[in-house]
mmCIF file of C-alpha atoms in Angstrom:
data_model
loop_
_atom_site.group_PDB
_atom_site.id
_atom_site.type_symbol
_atom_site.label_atom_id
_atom_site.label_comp_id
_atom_site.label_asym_id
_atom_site.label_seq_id
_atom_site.Cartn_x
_atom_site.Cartn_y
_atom_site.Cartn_z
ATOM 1 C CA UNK A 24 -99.405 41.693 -120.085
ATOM 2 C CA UNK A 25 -101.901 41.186 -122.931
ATOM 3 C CA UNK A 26 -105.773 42.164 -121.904
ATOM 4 C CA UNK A 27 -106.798 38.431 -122.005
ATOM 5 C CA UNK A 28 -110.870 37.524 -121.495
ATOM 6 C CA UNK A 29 -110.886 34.110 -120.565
ATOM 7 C CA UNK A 30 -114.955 34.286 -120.725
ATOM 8 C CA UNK A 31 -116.952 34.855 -123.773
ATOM 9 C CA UNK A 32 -120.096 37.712 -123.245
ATOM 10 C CA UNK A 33 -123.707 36.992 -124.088
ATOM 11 C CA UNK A 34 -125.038 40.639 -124.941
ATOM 12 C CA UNK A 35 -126.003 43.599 -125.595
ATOM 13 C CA UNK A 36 -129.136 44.107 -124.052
ATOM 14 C CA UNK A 37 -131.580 46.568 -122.963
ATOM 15 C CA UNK A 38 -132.396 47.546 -119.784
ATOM 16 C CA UNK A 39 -135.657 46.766 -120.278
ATOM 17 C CA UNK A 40 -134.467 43.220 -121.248
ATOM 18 C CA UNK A 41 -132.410 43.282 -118.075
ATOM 19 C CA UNK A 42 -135.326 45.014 -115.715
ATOM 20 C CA UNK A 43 -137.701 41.958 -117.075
ATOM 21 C CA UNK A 44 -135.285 39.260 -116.228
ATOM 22 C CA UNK A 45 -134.818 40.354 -112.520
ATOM 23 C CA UNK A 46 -138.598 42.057 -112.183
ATOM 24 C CA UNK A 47 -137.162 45.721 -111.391
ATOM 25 C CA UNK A 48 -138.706 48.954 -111.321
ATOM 26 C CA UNK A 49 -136.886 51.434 -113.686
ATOM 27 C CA UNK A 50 -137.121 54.693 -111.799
ATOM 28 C CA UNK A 51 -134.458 56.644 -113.745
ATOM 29 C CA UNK A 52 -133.537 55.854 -117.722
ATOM 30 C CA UNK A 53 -134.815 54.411 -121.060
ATOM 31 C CA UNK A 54 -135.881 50.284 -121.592
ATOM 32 C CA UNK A 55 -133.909 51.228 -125.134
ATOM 33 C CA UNK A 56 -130.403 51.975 -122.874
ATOM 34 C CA UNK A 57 -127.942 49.789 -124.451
ATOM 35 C CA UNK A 58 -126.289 47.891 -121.704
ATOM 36 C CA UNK A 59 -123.108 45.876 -123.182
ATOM 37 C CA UNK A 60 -121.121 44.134 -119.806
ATOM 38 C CA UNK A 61 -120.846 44.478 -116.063
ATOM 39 C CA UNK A 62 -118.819 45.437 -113.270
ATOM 40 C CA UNK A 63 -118.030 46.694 -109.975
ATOM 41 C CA UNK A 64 -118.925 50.116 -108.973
ATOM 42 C CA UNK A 65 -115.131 51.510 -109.266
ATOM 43 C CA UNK A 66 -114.470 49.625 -112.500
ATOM 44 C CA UNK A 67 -117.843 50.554 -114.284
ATOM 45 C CA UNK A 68 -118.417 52.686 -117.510
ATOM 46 C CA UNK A 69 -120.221 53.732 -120.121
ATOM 47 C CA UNK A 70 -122.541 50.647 -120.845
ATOM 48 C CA UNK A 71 -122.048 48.905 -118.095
ATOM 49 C CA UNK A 72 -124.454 47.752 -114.913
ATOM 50 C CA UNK A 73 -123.176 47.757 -111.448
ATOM 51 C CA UNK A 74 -124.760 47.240 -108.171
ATOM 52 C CA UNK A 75 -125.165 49.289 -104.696
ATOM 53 C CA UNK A 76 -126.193 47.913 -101.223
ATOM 54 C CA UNK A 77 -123.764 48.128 -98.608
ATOM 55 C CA UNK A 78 -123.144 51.788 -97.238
ATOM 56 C CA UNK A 79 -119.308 51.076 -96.750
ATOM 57 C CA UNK A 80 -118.921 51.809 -100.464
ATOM 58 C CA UNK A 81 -121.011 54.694 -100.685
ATOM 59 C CA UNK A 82 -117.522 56.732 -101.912
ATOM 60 C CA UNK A 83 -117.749 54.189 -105.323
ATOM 61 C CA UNK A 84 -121.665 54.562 -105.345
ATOM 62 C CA UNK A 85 -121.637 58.449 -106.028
ATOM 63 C CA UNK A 86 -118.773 58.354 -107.990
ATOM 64 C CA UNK A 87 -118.804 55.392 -110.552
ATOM 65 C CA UNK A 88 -118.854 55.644 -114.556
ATOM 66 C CA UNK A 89 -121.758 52.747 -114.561
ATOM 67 C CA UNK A 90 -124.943 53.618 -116.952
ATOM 68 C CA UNK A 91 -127.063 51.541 -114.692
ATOM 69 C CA UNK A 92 -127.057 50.794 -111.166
ATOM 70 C CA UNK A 93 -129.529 48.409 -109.460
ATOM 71 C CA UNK A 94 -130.518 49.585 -106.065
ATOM 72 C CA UNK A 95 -132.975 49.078 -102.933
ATOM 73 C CA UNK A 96 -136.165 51.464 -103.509
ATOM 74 C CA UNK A 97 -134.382 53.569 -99.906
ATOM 75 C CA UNK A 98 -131.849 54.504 -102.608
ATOM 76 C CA UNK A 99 -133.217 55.278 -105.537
ATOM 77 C CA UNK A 100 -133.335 58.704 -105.336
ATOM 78 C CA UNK A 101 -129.349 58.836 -104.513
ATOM 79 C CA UNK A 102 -128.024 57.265 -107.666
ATOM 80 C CA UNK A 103 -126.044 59.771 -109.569
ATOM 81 C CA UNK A 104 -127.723 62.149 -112.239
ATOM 82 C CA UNK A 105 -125.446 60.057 -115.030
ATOM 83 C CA UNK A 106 -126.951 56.801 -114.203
ATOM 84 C CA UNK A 107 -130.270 54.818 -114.572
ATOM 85 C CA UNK A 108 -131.744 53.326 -111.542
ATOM 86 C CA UNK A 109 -133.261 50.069 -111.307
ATOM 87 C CA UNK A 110 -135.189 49.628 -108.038
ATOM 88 C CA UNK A 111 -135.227 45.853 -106.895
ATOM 89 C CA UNK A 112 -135.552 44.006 -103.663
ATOM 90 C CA UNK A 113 -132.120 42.373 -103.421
ATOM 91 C CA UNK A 114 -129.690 44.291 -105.577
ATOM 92 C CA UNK A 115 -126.768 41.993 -104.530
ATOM 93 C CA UNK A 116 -129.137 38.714 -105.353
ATOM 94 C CA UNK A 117 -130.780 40.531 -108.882
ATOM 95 C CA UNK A 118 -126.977 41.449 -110.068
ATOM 96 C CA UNK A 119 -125.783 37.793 -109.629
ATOM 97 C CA UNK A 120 -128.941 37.027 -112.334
ATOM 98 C CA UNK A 121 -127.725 39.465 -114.511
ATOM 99 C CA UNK A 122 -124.061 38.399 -114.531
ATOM 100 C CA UNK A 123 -125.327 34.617 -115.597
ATOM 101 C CA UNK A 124 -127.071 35.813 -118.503
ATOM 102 C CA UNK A 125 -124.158 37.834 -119.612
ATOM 103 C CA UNK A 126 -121.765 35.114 -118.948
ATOM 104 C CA UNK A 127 -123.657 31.443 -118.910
ATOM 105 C CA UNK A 128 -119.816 29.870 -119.492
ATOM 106 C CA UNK A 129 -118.532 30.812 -116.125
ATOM 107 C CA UNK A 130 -120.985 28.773 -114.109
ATOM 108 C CA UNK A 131 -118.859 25.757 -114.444
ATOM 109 C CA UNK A 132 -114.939 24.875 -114.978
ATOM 110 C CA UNK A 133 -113.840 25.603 -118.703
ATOM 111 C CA UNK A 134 -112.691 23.303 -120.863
ATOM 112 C CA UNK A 135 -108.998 23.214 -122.028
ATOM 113 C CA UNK A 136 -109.587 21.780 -125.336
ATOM 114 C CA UNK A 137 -112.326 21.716 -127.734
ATOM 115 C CA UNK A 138 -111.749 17.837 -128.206
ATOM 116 C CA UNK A 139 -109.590 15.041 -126.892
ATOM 117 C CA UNK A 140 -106.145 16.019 -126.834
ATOM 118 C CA UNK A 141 -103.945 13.669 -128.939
ATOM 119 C CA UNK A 142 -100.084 13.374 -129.609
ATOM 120 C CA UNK A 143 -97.896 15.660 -127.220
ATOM 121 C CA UNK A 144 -101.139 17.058 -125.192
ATOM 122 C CA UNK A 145 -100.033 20.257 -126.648
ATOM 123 C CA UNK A 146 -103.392 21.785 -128.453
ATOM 124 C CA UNK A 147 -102.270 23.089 -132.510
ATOM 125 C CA UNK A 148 -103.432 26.413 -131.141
ATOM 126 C CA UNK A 149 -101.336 26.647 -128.259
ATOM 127 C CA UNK A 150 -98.100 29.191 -128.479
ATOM 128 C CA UNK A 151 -94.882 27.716 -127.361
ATOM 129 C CA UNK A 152 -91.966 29.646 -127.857
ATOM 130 C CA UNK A 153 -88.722 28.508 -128.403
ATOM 131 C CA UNK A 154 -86.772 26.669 -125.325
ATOM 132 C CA UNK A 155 -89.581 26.010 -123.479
ATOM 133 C CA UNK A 156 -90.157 22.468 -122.425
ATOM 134 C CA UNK A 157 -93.265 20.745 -121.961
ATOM 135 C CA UNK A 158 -93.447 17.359 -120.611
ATOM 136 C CA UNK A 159 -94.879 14.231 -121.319
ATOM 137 C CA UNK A 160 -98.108 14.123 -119.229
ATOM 138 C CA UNK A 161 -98.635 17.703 -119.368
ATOM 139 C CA UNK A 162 -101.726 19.470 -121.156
ATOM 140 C CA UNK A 163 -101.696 22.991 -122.693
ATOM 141 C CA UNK A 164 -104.858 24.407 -123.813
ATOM 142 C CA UNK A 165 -106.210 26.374 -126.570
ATOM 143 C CA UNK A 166 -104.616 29.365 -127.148
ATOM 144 C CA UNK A 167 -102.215 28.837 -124.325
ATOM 145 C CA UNK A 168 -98.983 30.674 -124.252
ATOM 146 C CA UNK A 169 -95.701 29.279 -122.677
ATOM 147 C CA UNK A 170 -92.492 31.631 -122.272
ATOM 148 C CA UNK A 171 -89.022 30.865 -123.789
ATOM 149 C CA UNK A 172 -86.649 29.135 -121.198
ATOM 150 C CA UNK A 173 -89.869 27.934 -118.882
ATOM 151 C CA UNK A 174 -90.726 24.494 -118.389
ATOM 152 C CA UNK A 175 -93.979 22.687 -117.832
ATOM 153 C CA UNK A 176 -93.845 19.506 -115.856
ATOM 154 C CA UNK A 177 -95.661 16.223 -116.031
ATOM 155 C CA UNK A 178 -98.850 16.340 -114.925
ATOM 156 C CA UNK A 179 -99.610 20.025 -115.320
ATOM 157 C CA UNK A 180 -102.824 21.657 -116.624
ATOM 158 C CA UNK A 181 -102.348 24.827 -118.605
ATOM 159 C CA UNK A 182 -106.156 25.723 -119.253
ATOM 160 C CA UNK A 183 -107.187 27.674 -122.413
ATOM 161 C CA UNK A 184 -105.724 31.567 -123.078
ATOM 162 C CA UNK A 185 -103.443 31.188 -120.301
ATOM 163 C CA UNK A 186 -100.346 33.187 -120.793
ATOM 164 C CA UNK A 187 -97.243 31.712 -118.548
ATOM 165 C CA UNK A 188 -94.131 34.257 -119.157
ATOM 166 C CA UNK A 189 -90.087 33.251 -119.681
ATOM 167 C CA UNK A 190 -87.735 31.501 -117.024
ATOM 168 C CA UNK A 191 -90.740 30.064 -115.127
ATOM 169 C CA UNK A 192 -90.650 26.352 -113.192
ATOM 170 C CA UNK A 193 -94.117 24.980 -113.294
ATOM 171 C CA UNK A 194 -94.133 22.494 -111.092
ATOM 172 C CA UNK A 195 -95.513 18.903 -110.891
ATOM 173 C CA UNK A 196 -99.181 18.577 -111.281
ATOM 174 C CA UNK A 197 -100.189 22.204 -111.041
ATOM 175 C CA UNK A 198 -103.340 23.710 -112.596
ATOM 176 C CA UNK A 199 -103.336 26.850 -114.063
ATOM 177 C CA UNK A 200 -106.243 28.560 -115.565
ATOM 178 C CA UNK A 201 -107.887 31.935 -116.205
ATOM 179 C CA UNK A 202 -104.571 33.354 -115.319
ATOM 180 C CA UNK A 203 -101.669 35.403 -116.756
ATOM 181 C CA UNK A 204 -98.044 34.845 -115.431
ATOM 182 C CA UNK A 205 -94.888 36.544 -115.464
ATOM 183 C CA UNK A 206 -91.600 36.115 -115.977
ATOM 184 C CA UNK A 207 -89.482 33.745 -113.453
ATOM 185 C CA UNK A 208 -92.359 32.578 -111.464
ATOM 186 C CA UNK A 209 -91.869 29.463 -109.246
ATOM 187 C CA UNK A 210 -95.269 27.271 -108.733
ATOM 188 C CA UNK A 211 -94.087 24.151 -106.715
ATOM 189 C CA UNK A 212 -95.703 20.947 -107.149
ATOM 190 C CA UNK A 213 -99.784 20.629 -106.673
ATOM 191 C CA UNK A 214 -100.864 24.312 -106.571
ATOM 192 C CA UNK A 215 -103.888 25.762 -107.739
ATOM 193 C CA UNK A 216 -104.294 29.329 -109.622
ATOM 194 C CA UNK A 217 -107.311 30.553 -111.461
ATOM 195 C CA UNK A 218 -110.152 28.263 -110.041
ATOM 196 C CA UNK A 219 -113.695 29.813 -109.375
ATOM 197 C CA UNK A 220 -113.766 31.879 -105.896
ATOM 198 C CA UNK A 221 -116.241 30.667 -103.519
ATOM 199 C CA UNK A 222 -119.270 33.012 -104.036
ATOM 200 C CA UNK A 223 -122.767 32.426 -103.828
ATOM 201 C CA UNK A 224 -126.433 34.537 -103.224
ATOM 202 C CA UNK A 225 -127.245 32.985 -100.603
ATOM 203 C CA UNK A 226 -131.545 32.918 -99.441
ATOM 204 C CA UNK A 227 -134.485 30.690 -98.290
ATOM 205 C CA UNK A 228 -134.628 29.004 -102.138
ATOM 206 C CA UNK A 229 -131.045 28.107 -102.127
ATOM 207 C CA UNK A 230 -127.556 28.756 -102.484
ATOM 208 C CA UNK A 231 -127.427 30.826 -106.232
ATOM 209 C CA UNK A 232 -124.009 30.664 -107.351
ATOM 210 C CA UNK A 233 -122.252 33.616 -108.744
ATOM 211 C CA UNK A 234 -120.413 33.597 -112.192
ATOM 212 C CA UNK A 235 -116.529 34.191 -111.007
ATOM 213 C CA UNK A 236 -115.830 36.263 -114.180
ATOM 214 C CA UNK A 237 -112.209 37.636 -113.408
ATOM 215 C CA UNK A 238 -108.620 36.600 -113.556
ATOM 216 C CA UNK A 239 -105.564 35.740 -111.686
ATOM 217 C CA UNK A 240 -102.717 37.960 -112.530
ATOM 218 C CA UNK A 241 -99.109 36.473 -111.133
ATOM 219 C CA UNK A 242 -96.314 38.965 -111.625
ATOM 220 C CA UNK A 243 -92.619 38.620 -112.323
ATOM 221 C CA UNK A 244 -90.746 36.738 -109.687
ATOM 222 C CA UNK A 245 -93.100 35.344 -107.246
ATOM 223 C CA UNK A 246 -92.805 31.834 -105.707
ATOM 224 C CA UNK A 247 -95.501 30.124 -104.296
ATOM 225 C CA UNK A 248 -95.827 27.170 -102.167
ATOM 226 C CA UNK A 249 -97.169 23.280 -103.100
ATOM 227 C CA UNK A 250 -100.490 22.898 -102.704
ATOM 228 C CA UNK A 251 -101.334 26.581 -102.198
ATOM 229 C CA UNK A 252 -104.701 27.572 -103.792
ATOM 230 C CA UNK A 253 -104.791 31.337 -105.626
ATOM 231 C CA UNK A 254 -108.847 31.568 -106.962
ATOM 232 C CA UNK A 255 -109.731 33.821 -109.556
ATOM 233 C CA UNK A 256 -111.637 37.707 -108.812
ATOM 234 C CA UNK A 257 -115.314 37.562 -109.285
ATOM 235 C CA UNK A 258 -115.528 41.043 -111.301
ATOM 236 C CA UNK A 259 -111.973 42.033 -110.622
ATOM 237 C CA UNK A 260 -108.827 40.432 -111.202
ATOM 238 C CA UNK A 261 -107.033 38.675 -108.182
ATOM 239 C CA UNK A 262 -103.414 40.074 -108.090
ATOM 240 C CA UNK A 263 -100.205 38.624 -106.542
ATOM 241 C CA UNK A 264 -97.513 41.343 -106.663
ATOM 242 C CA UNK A 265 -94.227 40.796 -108.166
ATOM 243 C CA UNK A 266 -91.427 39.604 -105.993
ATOM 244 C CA UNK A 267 -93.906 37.616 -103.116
ATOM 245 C CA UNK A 268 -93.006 34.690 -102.120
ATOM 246 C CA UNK A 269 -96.031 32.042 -100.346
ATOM 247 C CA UNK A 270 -95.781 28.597 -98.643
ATOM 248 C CA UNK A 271 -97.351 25.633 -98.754
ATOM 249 C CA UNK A 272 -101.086 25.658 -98.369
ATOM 250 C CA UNK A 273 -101.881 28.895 -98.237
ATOM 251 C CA UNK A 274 -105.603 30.080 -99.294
ATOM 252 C CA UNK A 275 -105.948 33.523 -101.178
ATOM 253 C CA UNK A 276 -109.624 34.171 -101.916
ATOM 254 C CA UNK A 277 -110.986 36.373 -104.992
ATOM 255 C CA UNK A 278 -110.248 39.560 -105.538
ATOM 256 C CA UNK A 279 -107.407 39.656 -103.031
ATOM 257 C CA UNK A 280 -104.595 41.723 -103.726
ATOM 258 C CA UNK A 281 -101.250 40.933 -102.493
ATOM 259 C CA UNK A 282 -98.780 43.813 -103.366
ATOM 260 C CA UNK A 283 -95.312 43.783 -103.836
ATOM 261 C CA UNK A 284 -92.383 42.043 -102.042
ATOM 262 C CA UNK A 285 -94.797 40.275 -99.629
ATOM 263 C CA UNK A 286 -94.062 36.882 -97.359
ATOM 264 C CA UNK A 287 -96.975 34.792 -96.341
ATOM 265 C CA UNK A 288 -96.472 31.682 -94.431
ATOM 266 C CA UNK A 289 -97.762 28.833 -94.671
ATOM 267 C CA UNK A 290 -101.391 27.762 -93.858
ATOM 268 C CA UNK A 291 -102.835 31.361 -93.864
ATOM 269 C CA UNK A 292 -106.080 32.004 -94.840
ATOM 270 C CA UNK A 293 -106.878 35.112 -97.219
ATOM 271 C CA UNK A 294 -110.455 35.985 -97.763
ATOM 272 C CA UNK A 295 -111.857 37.752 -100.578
ATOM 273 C CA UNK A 296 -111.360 41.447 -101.480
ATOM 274 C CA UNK A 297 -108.628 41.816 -99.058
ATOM 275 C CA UNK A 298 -105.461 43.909 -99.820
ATOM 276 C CA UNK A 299 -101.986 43.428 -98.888
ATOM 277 C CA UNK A 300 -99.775 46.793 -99.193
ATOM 278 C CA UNK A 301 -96.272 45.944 -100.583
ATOM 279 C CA UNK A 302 -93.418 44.552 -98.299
ATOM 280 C CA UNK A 303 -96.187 42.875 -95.275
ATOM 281 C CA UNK A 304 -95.513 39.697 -93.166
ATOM 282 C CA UNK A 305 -97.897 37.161 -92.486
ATOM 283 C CA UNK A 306 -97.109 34.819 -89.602
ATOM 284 C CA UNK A 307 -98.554 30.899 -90.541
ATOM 285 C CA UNK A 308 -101.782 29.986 -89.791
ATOM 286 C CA UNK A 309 -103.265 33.532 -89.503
ATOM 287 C CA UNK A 310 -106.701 34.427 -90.990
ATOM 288 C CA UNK A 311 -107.319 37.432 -92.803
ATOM 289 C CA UNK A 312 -111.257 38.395 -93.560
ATOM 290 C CA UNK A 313 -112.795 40.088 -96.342
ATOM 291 C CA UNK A 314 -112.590 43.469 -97.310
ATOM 292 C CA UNK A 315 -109.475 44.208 -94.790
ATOM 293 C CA UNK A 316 -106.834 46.343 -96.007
ATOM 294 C CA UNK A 317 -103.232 45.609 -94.262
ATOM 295 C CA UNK A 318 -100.552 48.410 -94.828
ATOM 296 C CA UNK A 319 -97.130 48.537 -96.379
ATOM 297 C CA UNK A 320 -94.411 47.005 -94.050
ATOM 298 C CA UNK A 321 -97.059 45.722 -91.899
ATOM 299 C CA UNK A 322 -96.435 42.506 -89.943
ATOM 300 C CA UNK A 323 -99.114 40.019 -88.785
ATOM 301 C CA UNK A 324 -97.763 37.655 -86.132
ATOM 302 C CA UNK A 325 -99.118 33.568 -86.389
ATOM 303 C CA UNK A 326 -102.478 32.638 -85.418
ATOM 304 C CA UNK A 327 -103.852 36.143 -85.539
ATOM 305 C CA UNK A 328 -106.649 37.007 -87.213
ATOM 306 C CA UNK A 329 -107.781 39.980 -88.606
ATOM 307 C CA UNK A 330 -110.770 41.973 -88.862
ATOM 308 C CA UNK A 331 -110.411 45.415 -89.377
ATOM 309 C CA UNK A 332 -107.830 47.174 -91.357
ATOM 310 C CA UNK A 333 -104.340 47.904 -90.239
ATOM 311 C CA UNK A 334 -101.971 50.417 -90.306
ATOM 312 C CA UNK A 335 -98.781 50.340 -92.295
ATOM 313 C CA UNK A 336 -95.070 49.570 -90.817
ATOM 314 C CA UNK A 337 -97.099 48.182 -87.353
ATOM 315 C CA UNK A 338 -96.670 44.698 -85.808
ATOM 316 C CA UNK A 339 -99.771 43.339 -84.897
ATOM 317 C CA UNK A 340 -100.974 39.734 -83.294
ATOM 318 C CA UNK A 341 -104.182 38.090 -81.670
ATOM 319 C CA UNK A 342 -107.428 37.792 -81.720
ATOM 320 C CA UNK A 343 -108.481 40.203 -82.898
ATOM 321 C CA UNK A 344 -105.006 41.084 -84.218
ATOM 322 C CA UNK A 345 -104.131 44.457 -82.511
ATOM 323 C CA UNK A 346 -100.538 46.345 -82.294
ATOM 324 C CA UNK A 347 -98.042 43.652 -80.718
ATOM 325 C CA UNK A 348 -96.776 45.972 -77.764
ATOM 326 C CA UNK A 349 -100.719 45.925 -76.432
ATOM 327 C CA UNK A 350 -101.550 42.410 -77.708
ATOM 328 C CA UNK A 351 -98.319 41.161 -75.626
ATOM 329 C CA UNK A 352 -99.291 43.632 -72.800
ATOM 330 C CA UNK A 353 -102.960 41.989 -72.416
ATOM 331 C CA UNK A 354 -101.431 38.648 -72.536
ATOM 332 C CA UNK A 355 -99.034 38.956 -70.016
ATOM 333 C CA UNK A 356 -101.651 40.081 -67.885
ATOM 334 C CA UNK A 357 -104.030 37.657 -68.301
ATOM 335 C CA UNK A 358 -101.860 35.424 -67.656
ATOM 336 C CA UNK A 359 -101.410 36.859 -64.184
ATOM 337 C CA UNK A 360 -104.654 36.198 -63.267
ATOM 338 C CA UNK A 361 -104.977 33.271 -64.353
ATOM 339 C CA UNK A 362 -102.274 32.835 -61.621
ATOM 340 C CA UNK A 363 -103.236 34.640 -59.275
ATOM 341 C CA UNK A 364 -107.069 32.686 -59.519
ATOM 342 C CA UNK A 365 -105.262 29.670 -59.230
ATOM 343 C CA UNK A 366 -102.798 30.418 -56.597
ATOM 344 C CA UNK A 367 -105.881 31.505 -54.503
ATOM 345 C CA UNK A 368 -107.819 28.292 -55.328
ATOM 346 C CA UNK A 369 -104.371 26.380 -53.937
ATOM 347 C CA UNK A 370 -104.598 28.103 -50.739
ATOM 348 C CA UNK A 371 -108.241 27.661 -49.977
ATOM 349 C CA UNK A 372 -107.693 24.176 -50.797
ATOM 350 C CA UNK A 373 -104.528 23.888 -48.410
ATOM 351 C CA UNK A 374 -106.555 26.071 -45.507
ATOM 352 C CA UNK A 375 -109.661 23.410 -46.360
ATOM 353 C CA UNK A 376 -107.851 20.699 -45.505
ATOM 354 C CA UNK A 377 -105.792 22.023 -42.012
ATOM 355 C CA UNK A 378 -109.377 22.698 -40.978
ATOM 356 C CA UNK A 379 -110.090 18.993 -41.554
ATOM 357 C CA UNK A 380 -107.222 18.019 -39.937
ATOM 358 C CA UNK A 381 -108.088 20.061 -36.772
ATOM 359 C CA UNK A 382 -111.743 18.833 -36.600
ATOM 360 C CA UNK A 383 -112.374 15.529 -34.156
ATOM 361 C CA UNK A 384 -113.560 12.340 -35.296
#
């Protein structure tokens, strides 16, 4: 797929542009560093500004490519010799400023044309090759690209850049934006791809919400459920391996990656940075939180939910979702004395009431 950026970038600056914006100390580097875009810690290079403040990714901290990192004044002294340090109070909060004022656009839902659409709804910019069919009622934004042989159907929204490939059913009043899709893709009627994830710095002043910068990449042959909601990554893309197949209403957070081959039924709940290996199960209506990794061939029985990562080719269920043999084990016997308690509370009732019986008037 083409290298699409759905977001135009304010930029260059300095880092001591940067360090005045956020009030930070720079402990390491020159205020003339040239600082053109930012990212995560394991997507960062050369000109680019990342962030470090949780210890779980303390691997991508002493490893990234970044030129600049913002951290807490506890670890300045830790950032790598390649890097300038930028000592703040809230490096999480401070890099949230710094993505607004490289990308002011991405505060707020994009528009798919630059003015009122007239005609066909079909902007003169838009790319439609040969046997694909748009119909009426359906808009396709600027620079939009629909595949031979896939059709559009009333009521969808194709936002700006978009890139839908060939052989692909768009279904009824879908929206699709910030996204690129393959080839032979299935979206039934209502869903939602490419919207902003729900991310905000949150403190005492207010909710501060952070720019959702990244895409939604469908690949070939995936099928996915009506009103099933896909949002876009923040810095990352949000993936959806080829061959998955989703239900109805299922919710798959930014930054999630779903590999390959994958079923997930309906009403789950995926939360943000979470990866699915290739080839796992998700039973309906279970939760899966942030940052969790689930292994290939993994299966996640319904109404589990899952905290912590999980092993591949295991069965797991509950809550917390643990291997099924000791989740069913724990069950069962629970259930026993739940029995047992109550069987007990029969009898003292029954030996409560002979003893009534007994007693004289």
């Amino acid at each position: 797929m083409d290298d699409v950026r759905f977001f135009d970038r304010a930029g260059p600056f300095t880092l001591g542009e940067i360090a005045g914006w956020i009030g930070a100390e720079i402990a390491r580097g020159s205020e003339a560093l040239r600082i053109d875009d930012v990212g995560t810690l394991t997507l960062a290079g050369p000109g680019h500004i990342s962030f470090y403040d949780n210890p779980k990714y303390e691997r991508d901290f002493t490893a990234t490519g970044a030129s600049a990192i913002l951290v807490a004044k506890r670890n300045s002294d830790r950032v790598p010799d390649s890097a300038a340090a930028l000592v703040v109070g809230d490096p999480g909060r401070s890099f949230n400023e710094i993505v607004r004022r490289y990308y002011p656009d991405a505060l707020r839902p994009s528009p798919i044309w630059d003015d009122a659409p007239a005609g066909n709804g079909i902007h003169p910019t838009a790319t439609i090759e040969d046997g694909a069919i748009v119909e009426p009622g359906a808009i396709v934004g600027m620079h939009a690209r629909i595949g031979r042989g896939t059709r559009i159907l009333s009521g969808c929204v194709i936002g700006q850049r978009v890139q839908i490939g060939r052989d692909c059913s768009i279904g009824p009043s879908v929206s699709v934006t910030h996204s690129l899709i393959g080839d032979r893709v299935i979206l039934h009627p209502g869903v939602r791809i490419g919207q902003d994830g729900f991310g905000y710095a949150m403190g005492p002043a207010g909710h501060a919400k952070i720019p959702q910068i990244g895409r939604v990449i469908v690949q070939d042959d995936v099928e996915i459920g009506a009103n099933t909601t896909v949002d876009r990554g923040a810095l990352r893309d949000t993936t959806i391996g080829e061959g998955t197949k989703i239900d109805n209403m299922v919710q798959i957070g930014h930054n999630v990656v779903v590999g390959r081959h994958c079923v997930i039924v309906s009403q789950v709940a995926i939360a943000g940075s979470a990866t699915l290996g290739d080839f796992v199960a998700i039973g309906g209506q279970a939760g899966i939180m942030n940052h969790v990794t689930i292994g290939d061939f993994a299966q996640v029985a319904t109404l589990s939910a899952v905290r912590d990562d999980l092993p591949p080719k295991g069965r797991y269920g509950g809550v917390p979702a643990r291997p099924a043999r000791e989740w069913l084990k724990q069950t069962a016997a629970l259930q026993k004395v739940a029995q047992d308690y109550m069987s007990g509370r029969r009898r003292e009732k029954g030996t409560d009431e002979n003893v009534r019986k007994r007693e004289p008037d």
